[in-house]
Tab-separated table of C-alpha atoms in Angstrom:
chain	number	residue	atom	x	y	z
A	1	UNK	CA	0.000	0.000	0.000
A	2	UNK	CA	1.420	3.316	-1.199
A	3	UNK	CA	0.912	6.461	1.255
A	4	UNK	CA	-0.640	8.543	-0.986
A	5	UNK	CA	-3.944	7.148	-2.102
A	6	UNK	CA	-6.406	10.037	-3.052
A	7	UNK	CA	-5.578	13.540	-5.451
A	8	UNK	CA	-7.669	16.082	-5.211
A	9	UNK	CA	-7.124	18.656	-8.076
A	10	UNK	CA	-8.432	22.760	-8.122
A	11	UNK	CA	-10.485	23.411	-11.441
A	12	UNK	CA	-10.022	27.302	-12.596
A	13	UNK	CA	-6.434	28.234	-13.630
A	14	UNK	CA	-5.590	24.896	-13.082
A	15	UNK	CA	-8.028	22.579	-15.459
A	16	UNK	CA	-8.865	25.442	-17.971
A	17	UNK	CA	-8.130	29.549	-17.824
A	18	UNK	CA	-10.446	31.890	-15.499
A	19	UNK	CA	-8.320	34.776	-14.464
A	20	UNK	CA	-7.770	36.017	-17.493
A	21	UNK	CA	-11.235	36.201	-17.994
A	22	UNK	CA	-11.618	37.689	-15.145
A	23	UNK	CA	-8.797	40.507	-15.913
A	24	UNK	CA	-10.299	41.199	-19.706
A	25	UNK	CA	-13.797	41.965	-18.099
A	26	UNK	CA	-12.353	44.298	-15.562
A	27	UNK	CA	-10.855	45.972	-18.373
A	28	UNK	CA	-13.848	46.307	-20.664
A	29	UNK	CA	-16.078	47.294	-16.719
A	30	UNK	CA	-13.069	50.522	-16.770
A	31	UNK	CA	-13.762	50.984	-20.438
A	32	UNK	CA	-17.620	51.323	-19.719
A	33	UNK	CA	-17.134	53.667	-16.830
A	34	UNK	CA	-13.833	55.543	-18.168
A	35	UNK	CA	-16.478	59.393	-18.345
A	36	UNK	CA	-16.782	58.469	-14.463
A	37	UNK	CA	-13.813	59.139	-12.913
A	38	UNK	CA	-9.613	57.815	-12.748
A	39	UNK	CA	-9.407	53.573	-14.058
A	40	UNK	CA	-7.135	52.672	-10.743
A	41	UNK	CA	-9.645	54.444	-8.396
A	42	UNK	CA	-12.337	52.772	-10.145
A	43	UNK	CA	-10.300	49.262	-10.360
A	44	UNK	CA	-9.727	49.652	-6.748
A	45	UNK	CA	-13.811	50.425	-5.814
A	46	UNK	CA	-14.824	47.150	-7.858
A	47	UNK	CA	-12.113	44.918	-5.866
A	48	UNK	CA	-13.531	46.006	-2.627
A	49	UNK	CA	-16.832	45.180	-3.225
A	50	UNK	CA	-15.997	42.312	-4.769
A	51	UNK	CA	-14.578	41.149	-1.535
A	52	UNK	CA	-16.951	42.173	0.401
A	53	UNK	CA	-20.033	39.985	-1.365
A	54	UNK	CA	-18.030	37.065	-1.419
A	55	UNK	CA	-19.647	36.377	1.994
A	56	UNK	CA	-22.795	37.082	0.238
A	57	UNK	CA	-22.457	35.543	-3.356
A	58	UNK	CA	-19.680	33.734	-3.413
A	59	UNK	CA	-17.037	33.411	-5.922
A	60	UNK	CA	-17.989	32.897	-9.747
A	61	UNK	CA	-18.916	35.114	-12.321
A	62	UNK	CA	-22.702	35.397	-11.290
A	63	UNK	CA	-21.535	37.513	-8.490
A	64	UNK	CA	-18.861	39.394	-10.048
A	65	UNK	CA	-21.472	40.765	-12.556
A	66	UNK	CA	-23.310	41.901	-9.831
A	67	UNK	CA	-20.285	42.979	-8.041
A	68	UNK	CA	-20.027	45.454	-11.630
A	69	UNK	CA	-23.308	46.695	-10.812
A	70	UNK	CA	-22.938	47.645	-7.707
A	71	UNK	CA	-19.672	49.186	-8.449
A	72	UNK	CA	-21.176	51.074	-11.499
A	73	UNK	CA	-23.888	52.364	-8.942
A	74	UNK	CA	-21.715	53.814	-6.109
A	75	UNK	CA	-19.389	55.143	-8.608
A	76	UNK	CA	-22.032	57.076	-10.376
A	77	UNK	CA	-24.300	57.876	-7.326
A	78	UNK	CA	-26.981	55.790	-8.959
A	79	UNK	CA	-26.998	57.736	-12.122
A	80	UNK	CA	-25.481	54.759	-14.088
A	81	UNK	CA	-26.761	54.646	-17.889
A	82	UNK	CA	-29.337	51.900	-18.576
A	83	UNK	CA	-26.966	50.997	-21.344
A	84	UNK	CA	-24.004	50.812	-19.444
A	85	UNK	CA	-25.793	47.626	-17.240
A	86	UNK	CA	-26.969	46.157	-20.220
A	87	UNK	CA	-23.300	46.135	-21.376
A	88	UNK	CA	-21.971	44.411	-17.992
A	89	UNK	CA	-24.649	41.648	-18.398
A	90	UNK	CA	-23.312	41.098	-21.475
A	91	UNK	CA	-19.891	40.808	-20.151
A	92	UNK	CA	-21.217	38.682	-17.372
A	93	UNK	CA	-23.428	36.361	-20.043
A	94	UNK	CA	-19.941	35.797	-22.130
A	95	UNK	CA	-17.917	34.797	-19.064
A	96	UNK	CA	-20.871	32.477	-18.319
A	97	UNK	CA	-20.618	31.136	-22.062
A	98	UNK	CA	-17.068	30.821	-22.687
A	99	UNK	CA	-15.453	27.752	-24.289
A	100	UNK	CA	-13.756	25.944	-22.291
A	101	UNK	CA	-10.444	23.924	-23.393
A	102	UNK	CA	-8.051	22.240	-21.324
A	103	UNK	CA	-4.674	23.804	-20.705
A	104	UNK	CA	-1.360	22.030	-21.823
A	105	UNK	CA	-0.128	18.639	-20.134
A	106	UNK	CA	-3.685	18.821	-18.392
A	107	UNK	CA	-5.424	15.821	-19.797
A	108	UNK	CA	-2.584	13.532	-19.902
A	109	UNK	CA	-1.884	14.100	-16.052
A	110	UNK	CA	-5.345	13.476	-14.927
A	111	UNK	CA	-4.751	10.356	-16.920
A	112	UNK	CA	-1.913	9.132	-15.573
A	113	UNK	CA	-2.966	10.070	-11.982
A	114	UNK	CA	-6.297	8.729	-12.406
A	115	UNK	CA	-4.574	5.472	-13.207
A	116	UNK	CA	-3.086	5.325	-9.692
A	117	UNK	CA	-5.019	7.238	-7.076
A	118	UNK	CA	-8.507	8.054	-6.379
A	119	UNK	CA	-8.824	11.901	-8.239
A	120	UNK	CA	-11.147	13.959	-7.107
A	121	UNK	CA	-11.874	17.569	-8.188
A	122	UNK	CA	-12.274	20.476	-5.466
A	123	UNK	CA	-13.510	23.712	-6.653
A	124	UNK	CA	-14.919	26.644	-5.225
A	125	UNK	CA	-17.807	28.591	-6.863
A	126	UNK	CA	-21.295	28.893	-8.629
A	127	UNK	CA	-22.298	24.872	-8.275
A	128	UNK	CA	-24.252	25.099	-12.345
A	129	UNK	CA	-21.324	26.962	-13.872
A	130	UNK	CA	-18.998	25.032	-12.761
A	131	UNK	CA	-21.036	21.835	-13.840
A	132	UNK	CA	-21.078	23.221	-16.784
A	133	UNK	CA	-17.428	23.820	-17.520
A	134	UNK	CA	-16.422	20.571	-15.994
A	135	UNK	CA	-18.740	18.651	-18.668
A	136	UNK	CA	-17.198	21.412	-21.641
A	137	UNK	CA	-13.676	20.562	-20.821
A	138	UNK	CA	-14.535	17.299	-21.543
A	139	UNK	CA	-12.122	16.096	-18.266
A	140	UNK	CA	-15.171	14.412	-15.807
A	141	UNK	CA	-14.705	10.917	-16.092
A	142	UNK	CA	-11.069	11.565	-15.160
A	143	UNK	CA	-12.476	11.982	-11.250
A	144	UNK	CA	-14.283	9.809	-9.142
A	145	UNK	CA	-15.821	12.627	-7.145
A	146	UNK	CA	-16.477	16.287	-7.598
A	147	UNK	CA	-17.083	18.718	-4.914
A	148	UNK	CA	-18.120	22.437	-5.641
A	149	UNK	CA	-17.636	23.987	-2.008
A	150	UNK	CA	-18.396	27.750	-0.996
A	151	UNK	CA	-15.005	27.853	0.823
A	152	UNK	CA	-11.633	26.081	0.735
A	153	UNK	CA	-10.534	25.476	4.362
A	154	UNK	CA	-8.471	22.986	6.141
A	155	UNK	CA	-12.271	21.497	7.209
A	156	UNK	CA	-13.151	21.416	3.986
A	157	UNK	CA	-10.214	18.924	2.918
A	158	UNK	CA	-10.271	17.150	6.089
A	159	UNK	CA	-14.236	16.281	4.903
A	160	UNK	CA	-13.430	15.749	1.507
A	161	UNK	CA	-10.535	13.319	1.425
A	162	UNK	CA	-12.268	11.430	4.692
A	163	UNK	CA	-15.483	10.697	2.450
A	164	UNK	CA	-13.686	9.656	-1.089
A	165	UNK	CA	-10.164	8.588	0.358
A	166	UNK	CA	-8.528	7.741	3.291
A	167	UNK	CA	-7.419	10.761	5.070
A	168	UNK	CA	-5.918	13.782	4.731
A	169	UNK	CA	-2.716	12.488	5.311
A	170	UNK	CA	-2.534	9.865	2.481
A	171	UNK	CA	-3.520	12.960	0.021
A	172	UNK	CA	-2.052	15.751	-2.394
A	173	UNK	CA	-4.153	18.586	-2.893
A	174	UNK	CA	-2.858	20.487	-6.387
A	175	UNK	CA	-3.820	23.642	-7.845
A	176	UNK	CA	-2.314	27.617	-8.426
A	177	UNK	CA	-3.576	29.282	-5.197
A	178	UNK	CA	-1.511	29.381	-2.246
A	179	UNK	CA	-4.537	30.356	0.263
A	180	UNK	CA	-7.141	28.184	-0.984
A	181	UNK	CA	-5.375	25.367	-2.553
A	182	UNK	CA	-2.238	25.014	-0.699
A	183	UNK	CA	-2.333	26.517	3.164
A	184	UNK	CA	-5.260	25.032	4.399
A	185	UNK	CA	-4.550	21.660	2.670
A	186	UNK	CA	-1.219	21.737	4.697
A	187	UNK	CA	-3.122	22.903	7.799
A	188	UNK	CA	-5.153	19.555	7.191
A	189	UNK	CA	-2.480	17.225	6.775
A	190	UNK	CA	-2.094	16.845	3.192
A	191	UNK	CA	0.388	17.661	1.066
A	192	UNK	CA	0.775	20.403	-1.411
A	193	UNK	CA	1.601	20.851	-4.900
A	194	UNK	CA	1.356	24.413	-6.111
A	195	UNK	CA	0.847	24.267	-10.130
A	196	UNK	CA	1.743	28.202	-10.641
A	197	UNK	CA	-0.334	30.268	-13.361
A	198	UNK	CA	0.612	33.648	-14.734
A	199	UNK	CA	-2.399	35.931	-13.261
A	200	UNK	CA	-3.545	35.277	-9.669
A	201	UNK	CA	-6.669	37.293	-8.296
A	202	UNK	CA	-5.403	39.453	-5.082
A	203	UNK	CA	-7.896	37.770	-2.846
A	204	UNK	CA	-6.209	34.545	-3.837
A	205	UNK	CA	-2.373	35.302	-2.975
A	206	UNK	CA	-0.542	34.313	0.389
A	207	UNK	CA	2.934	33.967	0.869
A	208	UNK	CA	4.778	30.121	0.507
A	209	UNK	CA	5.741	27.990	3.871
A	210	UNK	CA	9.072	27.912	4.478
A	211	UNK	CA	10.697	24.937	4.761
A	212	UNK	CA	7.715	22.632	5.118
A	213	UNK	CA	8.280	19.308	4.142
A	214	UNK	CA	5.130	18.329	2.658
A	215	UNK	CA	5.334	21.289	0.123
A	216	UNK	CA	6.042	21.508	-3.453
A	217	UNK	CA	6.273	24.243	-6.334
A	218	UNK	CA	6.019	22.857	-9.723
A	219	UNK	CA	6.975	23.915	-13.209
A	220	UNK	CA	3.428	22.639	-14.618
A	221	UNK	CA	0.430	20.240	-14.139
A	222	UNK	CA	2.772	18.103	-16.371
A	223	UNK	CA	5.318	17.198	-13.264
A	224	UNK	CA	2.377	16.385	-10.962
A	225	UNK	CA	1.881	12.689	-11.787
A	226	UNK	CA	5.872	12.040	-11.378
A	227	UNK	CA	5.862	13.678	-8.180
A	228	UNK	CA	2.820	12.543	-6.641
A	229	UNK	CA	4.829	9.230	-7.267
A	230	UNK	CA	7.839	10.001	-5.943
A	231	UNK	CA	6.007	10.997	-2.228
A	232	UNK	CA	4.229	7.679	-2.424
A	233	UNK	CA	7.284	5.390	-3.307
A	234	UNK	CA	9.834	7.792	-0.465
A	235	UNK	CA	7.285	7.374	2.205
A	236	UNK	CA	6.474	4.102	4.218
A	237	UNK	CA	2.906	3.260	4.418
């Protein structure tokens, strides 16, 4: 019996690009609202209330359209133009619509890891779109469980990896966000592959752990199988 039985894998920025939807709609939100006052002023109004509905909506493109809303509102002391909403529903419709595709290495290392360990896919926000871009990608039958959760904490992957594996401590939780994908997965007893992608979302940075043993920083998704591996084969049952 190896020690590592059960992978659980993040979805956006991971699986498929997200943030850099995300970024392009903030830029065509400052376009919309550019007659209303200085881009970084107005950048820095829309990432505050962002954060602050998280609580409320969650994280997913549902609530950052109405995050834009809101933001168009304050900004403009109500006197937003009807067109200008009908434009950020638009921009919230096409984030909802998007093709999704896979990015490099991705497919062939759910493979290969789905070959050997129980794969399971954790994911924060809106439960239908992210159905729906899981079944797009065309990467479900890679996992033997998916789990859509409102918040990545270390009771989160405690639950998770008790109900589809055997522990935290005989898993490796893998994705591009220190706070929600690595941290608390450490905090539970896992271990932790960071998979690092160009654009990270403020809310979504924290700083690495120092010299923790259970820890990793890879080059890509690609190196994930082989490593996964190597913890499993260097550490006694």
């Amino acid at each position: 019996m190896t020690s590592i039985t059960t992978v659980g894998v993040d979805a956006d920025d991971t699986l498929w690009h997200c943030e850099s939807l995300f970024r392009l709609s903030h830029q065509r939100f400052l376009d919309l609202l550019s007659e209303h006052g200085d881009p970084e002023k107005i950048e820095a109004q829309l990432t505050a209330v962002e954060k602050r509905n998280l609580r409320v909506y969650g994280y997913g493109a549902k609530g950052f359209t109405l995050s834009m809303i809101e933001t168009a509102l304050e900004v403009t002391d109500g006197a937003v133009d009807t067109r200008v909403i009908r434009e950020i529903l638009a921009v919230g419709r096409e984030m909802l619509t998007e093709p999704i595709e896979p990015l490099p290495g991705v497919e062939n290392a759910l493979s290969q890891l789905s070959d050997r360990y129980r794969l399971i896919l954790i994911t924060k926000g809106d439960l239908l779109h992210q159905e729906q871009k899981l079944a797009s990608s065309g990467l479900g039958d890679y996992f033997v469980a998916v789990e859509i959760v409102s918040e990545k904490d270390a009771g989160t992957y405690r639950r998770v990896f008790d109900r589809y594996g055997t522990g935290a401590g005989q898993a490796v939780m893998a994705g591009n966000s220190m706070r929600s994908d690595i941290l608390p997965a450490l905090e539970a007893g896992c271990w932790g592959a960071l998979i690092p992608y160009p654009l990270v979302w403020s809310h979504e940075a924290a700083d690495a752990p120092v010299g923790h043993d259970r820890y990793v920083e890879l080059g890509s998704i690609s190196e994930l199988p082989a490593w996964v591996d190597s913890v499993s084969k260097s550490r006694p049952a």
